[in-house]
Amino acid sequence: PRPIELLESALSETKSEREKIQVKDAVVHWFKCDLRTKDNKSLHLASEKAKEKGVPLIGMYIVSPQDFEAHLTAPVRVDFILRTLEVLKEDLAKLDIPLYVETVEKRKAIPGRILELLKEWGASHLFANVEYEVDELRREAKLVRSCLENGIAMDVVPDTCVVSPGELTSGSGRQYSVYSPWYRAWVAYIHQNATVLDLFDAPSKNPGSAREQCAKLFESKIPSAPENKKLTGEEKKRFKSMWPPGEQEAHERLKKFCDERIGGYQDHRNFPAEAATSSLSVHFKSGTLSARTAICAARGHNTTKKLDGGKQGIQTWISEVAWRDFYKHVMAHWPYVCMNKPFKPEYTNIEWEYNDEHFKAWCEGCTGYPIVDAAMRQLNHSGWMHNRCRMIVASFLAKHLLIDWRMGERYFMEHLIDGDFASNNGGWGFSASTGVDPQPYFRIFNPLLQSEKFDNDGEYIRKWIPELKGIEGKAIHEPYERGKGKGAKKAGYPERIVEHKASRDRCLARYKEGLGRD
Ligand code: FAD
């Protein structure tokens, strides 16, 4: 069975036994990628359960250095999580709810340690939201059963997606592997199920006695980053000012985006020099904002309540947020994508290049293609990259350099503040043509045309490549070919590491060969 089925059967087979368990001294919510108080389904249910008997609700977060390593969590993301926990702890404390944070070195030890903590606290109920990665689904399926063996009811509820994986099947009962029909079904499902977009209230205040009963837990400290994920002092300062943490910040960012930019999203979203997108991905990933809340806010700005109607900008933005759901649905139903395998098995035989020099040039933003280099430098400096540029650099790595796309996928995870396995894997699969509903393999982005189309006056390039600041006019897109390299060479900007046409031809031949086509 697929890991999602393991969890579903663990939950359904234990349901009646779990329902018999009486609330004891405490109820616990396990925070993972849902670091918020508002519109958090599991936290809300945990709070209701605690209220039933007037016992305290305890929030728990487990930091695991080995888990960070296994998920290739970028240091910038670890830093963001830890800063967010500080804010969450304060938000919960206002409700007299403690946030207990503990470091558990080995990820395998997490379930055992959680059981010990639950027993120590006399907790009868543990609540958590579902995460769809393979390891997490398997872990939670086991934990549901071992909790029950210890007289504890564990509930794992769907929350992160607007429409949960498994809810949408085609007319013939199959899972969708193409976005457009899946999106139509997603829209129809929301229209038919009015409660899907109901938001969950923040938890109620704990009883007054909780402060005393949980005194030690309120003293729990947020640890500093583990050794393997430490930032330098300069990086810490930089990321702190670029990416303020917390739920309140996420809501303000969402409101500002809806008030000022969502209307123009359709027309402006592809131009990386413009701040036309929401930059909310970091909040969706850490769960400081729920996708439901975001869609409700967007809908609130529309003239129609139809998700696929009204203002084009709003409609398009909602359909982008839906991509996040789509890729989680893919991961849940084709879990082999989590195991380094392409979604389309026929792409397994492509012979990749493992050219270290080329890979290093790509990582460092020194390929001689300004749009590619600007984008990689944006990533390295800020932990984030514009979507159009993610597609350009991914296509360049897989197709122009013919480097195994999984090396790029890994590099992204190790550097993105919004690094999310499902979306990242989906984006790489799309760009390398190996994934679910990808662009066809013979569609190879021409970096020069992309540059001229989406950064016509070179503003984005000049921002991120100081060596090219002085290059004027169209030469910014290819300083050596058009500008004869004048300023660029002097400033130390490299010449192209590969030539476009030759790379294109090599790529087409190699993909055809791998696919066994003439
Ligand atoms: P907006 O344009 O404001 O979109 C709103 C939200 O919709 C985003 O925050 C995001 O949650 C979702 N979204 C938008 N586009 C996509 C998409 N193509 N796929 C999935 N969700 C989408 N997104 C991540 O969150 N994490 C990743 O690790 C990630 N890796 C990517 C790798 C590649 C190669 C590509 C091509 C795309 C990747 N994306 C990833 C998707 C997309 O680039 C980012 O979500 C987007 O750039 C974030 O900026 P924003 O919040 O301003 O987006």
Coordinates of C-alpha atoms in Angstrom, one line a residue, residues 341-512:
K341 CA 12.7 8.6 -9.7
P342 CA 11.3 10.7 -12.5
F343 CA 7.5 10.8 -12.7
K344 CA 7.7 9.5 -16.2
P345 CA 9.7 6.3 -16.1
E346 CA 10.6 6.5 -19.8
Y347 CA 12.9 9.4 -18.9
T348 CA 15.1 7.2 -16.7
N349 CA 17.5 6.4 -19.5
I350 CA 18.7 9.8 -20.4
E351 CA 22.5 10.0 -20.2
W352 CA 23.3 13.0 -18.1
E353 CA 26.6 14.9 -17.9
Y354 CA 28.3 15.1 -14.6
N355 CA 30.5 18.1 -15.4
D356 CA 31.6 19.6 -12.1
E357 CA 32.9 22.8 -13.6
H358 CA 29.6 23.5 -15.3
F359 CA 27.6 22.7 -12.2
K360 CA 29.8 25.0 -10.1
A361 CA 29.4 27.8 -12.7
W362 CA 25.6 27.3 -12.6
C363 CA 25.5 27.3 -8.8
E364 CA 27.6 30.4 -8.5
G365 CA 25.9 32.4 -11.2
C366 CA 28.9 32.4 -13.5
T367 CA 27.6 30.7 -16.7
G368 CA 28.0 33.8 -18.9
Y369 CA 24.2 33.9 -19.5
P370 CA 23.2 37.0 -17.5
I371 CA 19.6 36.1 -16.9
V372 CA 20.6 32.7 -15.5
D373 CA 23.4 34.2 -13.4
A374 CA 21.3 36.9 -12.0
A375 CA 18.7 34.4 -10.9
M376 CA 21.2 32.1 -9.2
R377 CA 22.8 35.0 -7.4
Q378 CA 19.3 36.1 -6.3
L379 CA 18.8 32.6 -4.8
N380 CA 22.3 32.6 -3.1
H381 CA 21.8 36.0 -1.6
S382 CA 18.2 36.0 -0.6
G383 CA 17.1 32.3 -0.3
W384 CA 14.3 33.0 -2.9
M385 CA 14.0 33.1 -6.7
H386 CA 11.3 34.4 -8.9
N387 CA 9.2 31.7 -10.5
R388 CA 10.0 32.7 -14.1
C389 CA 13.7 32.5 -13.3
R390 CA 13.3 29.1 -11.5
M391 CA 12.0 27.8 -14.8
I392 CA 14.8 29.4 -16.8
V393 CA 17.7 28.2 -14.6
A394 CA 16.2 24.7 -14.2
S395 CA 15.8 24.3 -18.0
F396 CA 19.3 25.7 -18.5
L397 CA 20.8 23.1 -16.1
A398 CA 18.9 20.1 -17.5
K399 CA 18.9 21.0 -21.2
H400 CA 21.8 23.3 -22.0
L401 CA 24.2 21.7 -19.6
L402 CA 22.5 18.3 -19.7
I403 CA 23.3 17.9 -16.0
D404 CA 21.1 15.5 -14.0
W405 CA 18.1 17.7 -12.9
R406 CA 18.2 16.0 -9.5
M407 CA 21.4 17.9 -8.7
G408 CA 19.6 21.1 -9.4
E409 CA 16.6 20.0 -7.4
R410 CA 18.9 19.3 -4.4
Y411 CA 20.7 22.6 -4.7
F412 CA 17.4 24.4 -4.7
M413 CA 16.3 22.6 -1.5
E414 CA 19.6 23.4 0.2
H415 CA 19.2 27.1 -0.6
L416 CA 15.5 28.0 -0.7
I417 CA 13.7 29.6 2.2
D418 CA 10.5 28.1 0.8
G419 CA 12.1 24.7 -0.2
D420 CA 9.2 22.3 -0.4
F421 CA 9.7 18.8 -1.7
A422 CA 6.5 18.5 -3.7
S423 CA 6.6 21.9 -5.4
N424 CA 10.3 21.8 -6.0
N425 CA 10.2 18.3 -7.5
G426 CA 7.2 19.3 -9.6
G427 CA 8.9 22.4 -10.8
W428 CA 12.1 20.5 -11.7
G429 CA 10.1 17.7 -13.4
F430 CA 8.2 20.3 -15.4
S431 CA 11.4 22.1 -16.6
A432 CA 13.4 19.0 -17.3
S433 CA 10.4 17.4 -19.0
T434 CA 10.6 14.3 -16.8
G435 CA 7.8 15.2 -14.4
V436 CA 4.0 15.1 -14.2
D437 CA 2.4 17.3 -16.9
P438 CA 5.7 18.7 -18.0
Q439 CA 6.6 20.9 -20.9
P440 CA 7.5 18.7 -23.9
Y441 CA 11.2 17.7 -24.0
F442 CA 11.8 19.5 -27.3
R443 CA 10.7 22.8 -25.8
I444 CA 14.0 24.3 -24.8
F445 CA 14.0 27.8 -23.3
N446 CA 16.3 30.1 -25.2
P447 CA 17.9 32.1 -22.3
L448 CA 18.5 35.1 -24.6
L449 CA 14.8 35.3 -25.7
Q450 CA 13.6 34.8 -22.1
S451 CA 15.9 37.5 -21.0
E452 CA 14.7 40.0 -23.7
K453 CA 11.1 39.1 -23.1
F454 CA 11.0 39.2 -19.3
D455 CA 13.8 41.6 -18.4
N456 CA 13.8 43.7 -21.4
D457 CA 15.7 46.7 -20.0
G458 CA 18.0 44.5 -17.9
E459 CA 16.9 45.9 -14.6
Y460 CA 16.9 42.5 -12.9
I461 CA 20.2 41.6 -14.4
R462 CA 21.9 44.8 -13.3
K463 CA 20.5 44.4 -9.8
W464 CA 22.0 41.0 -9.2
I465 CA 25.2 41.2 -11.4
P466 CA 27.2 44.2 -10.3
E467 CA 29.9 43.5 -13.0
L468 CA 27.3 44.3 -15.6
K469 CA 26.0 47.6 -14.0
G470 CA 27.7 49.7 -16.6
I471 CA 26.6 47.8 -19.7
E472 CA 24.1 49.8 -21.6
G473 CA 21.2 48.9 -23.9
K474 CA 20.6 45.4 -25.3
A475 CA 24.1 44.3 -24.7
I476 CA 23.0 43.5 -21.2
H477 CA 21.5 40.3 -22.5
E478 CA 24.7 39.1 -24.1
P479 CA 27.6 41.4 -23.2
Y480 CA 30.2 39.5 -25.2
E481 CA 28.3 38.9 -28.4
R482 CA 26.6 42.3 -28.6
G483 CA 28.8 44.5 -26.5
K484 CA 32.1 42.9 -27.6
G485 CA 32.6 42.1 -23.9
K486 CA 34.0 45.6 -23.3
G487 CA 32.9 46.4 -19.8
A488 CA 32.1 42.9 -18.9
K489 CA 35.5 41.4 -19.3
K490 CA 37.1 44.2 -17.4
A491 CA 34.7 43.7 -14.5
G492 CA 35.4 40.0 -14.5
Y493 CA 32.1 38.7 -15.9
P494 CA 32.7 35.3 -17.5
E495 CA 32.1 34.4 -21.1
R496 CA 29.5 31.8 -22.0
I497 CA 30.4 28.3 -20.8
V498 CA 28.3 26.7 -23.6
E499 CA 26.9 27.9 -26.9
H500 CA 23.2 28.0 -27.2
K501 CA 22.6 26.3 -30.6
A502 CA 25.1 23.5 -30.1
S503 CA 23.7 22.8 -26.6
R504 CA 20.2 22.7 -27.9
D505 CA 21.1 20.2 -30.6
R506 CA 23.0 18.0 -28.1
C507 CA 20.0 18.1 -25.8
L508 CA 17.5 17.1 -28.4
A509 CA 19.7 14.2 -29.6
R510 CA 20.4 13.0 -26.0
Y511 CA 16.7 13.1 -25.0
K512 CA 15.7 11.3 -28.2

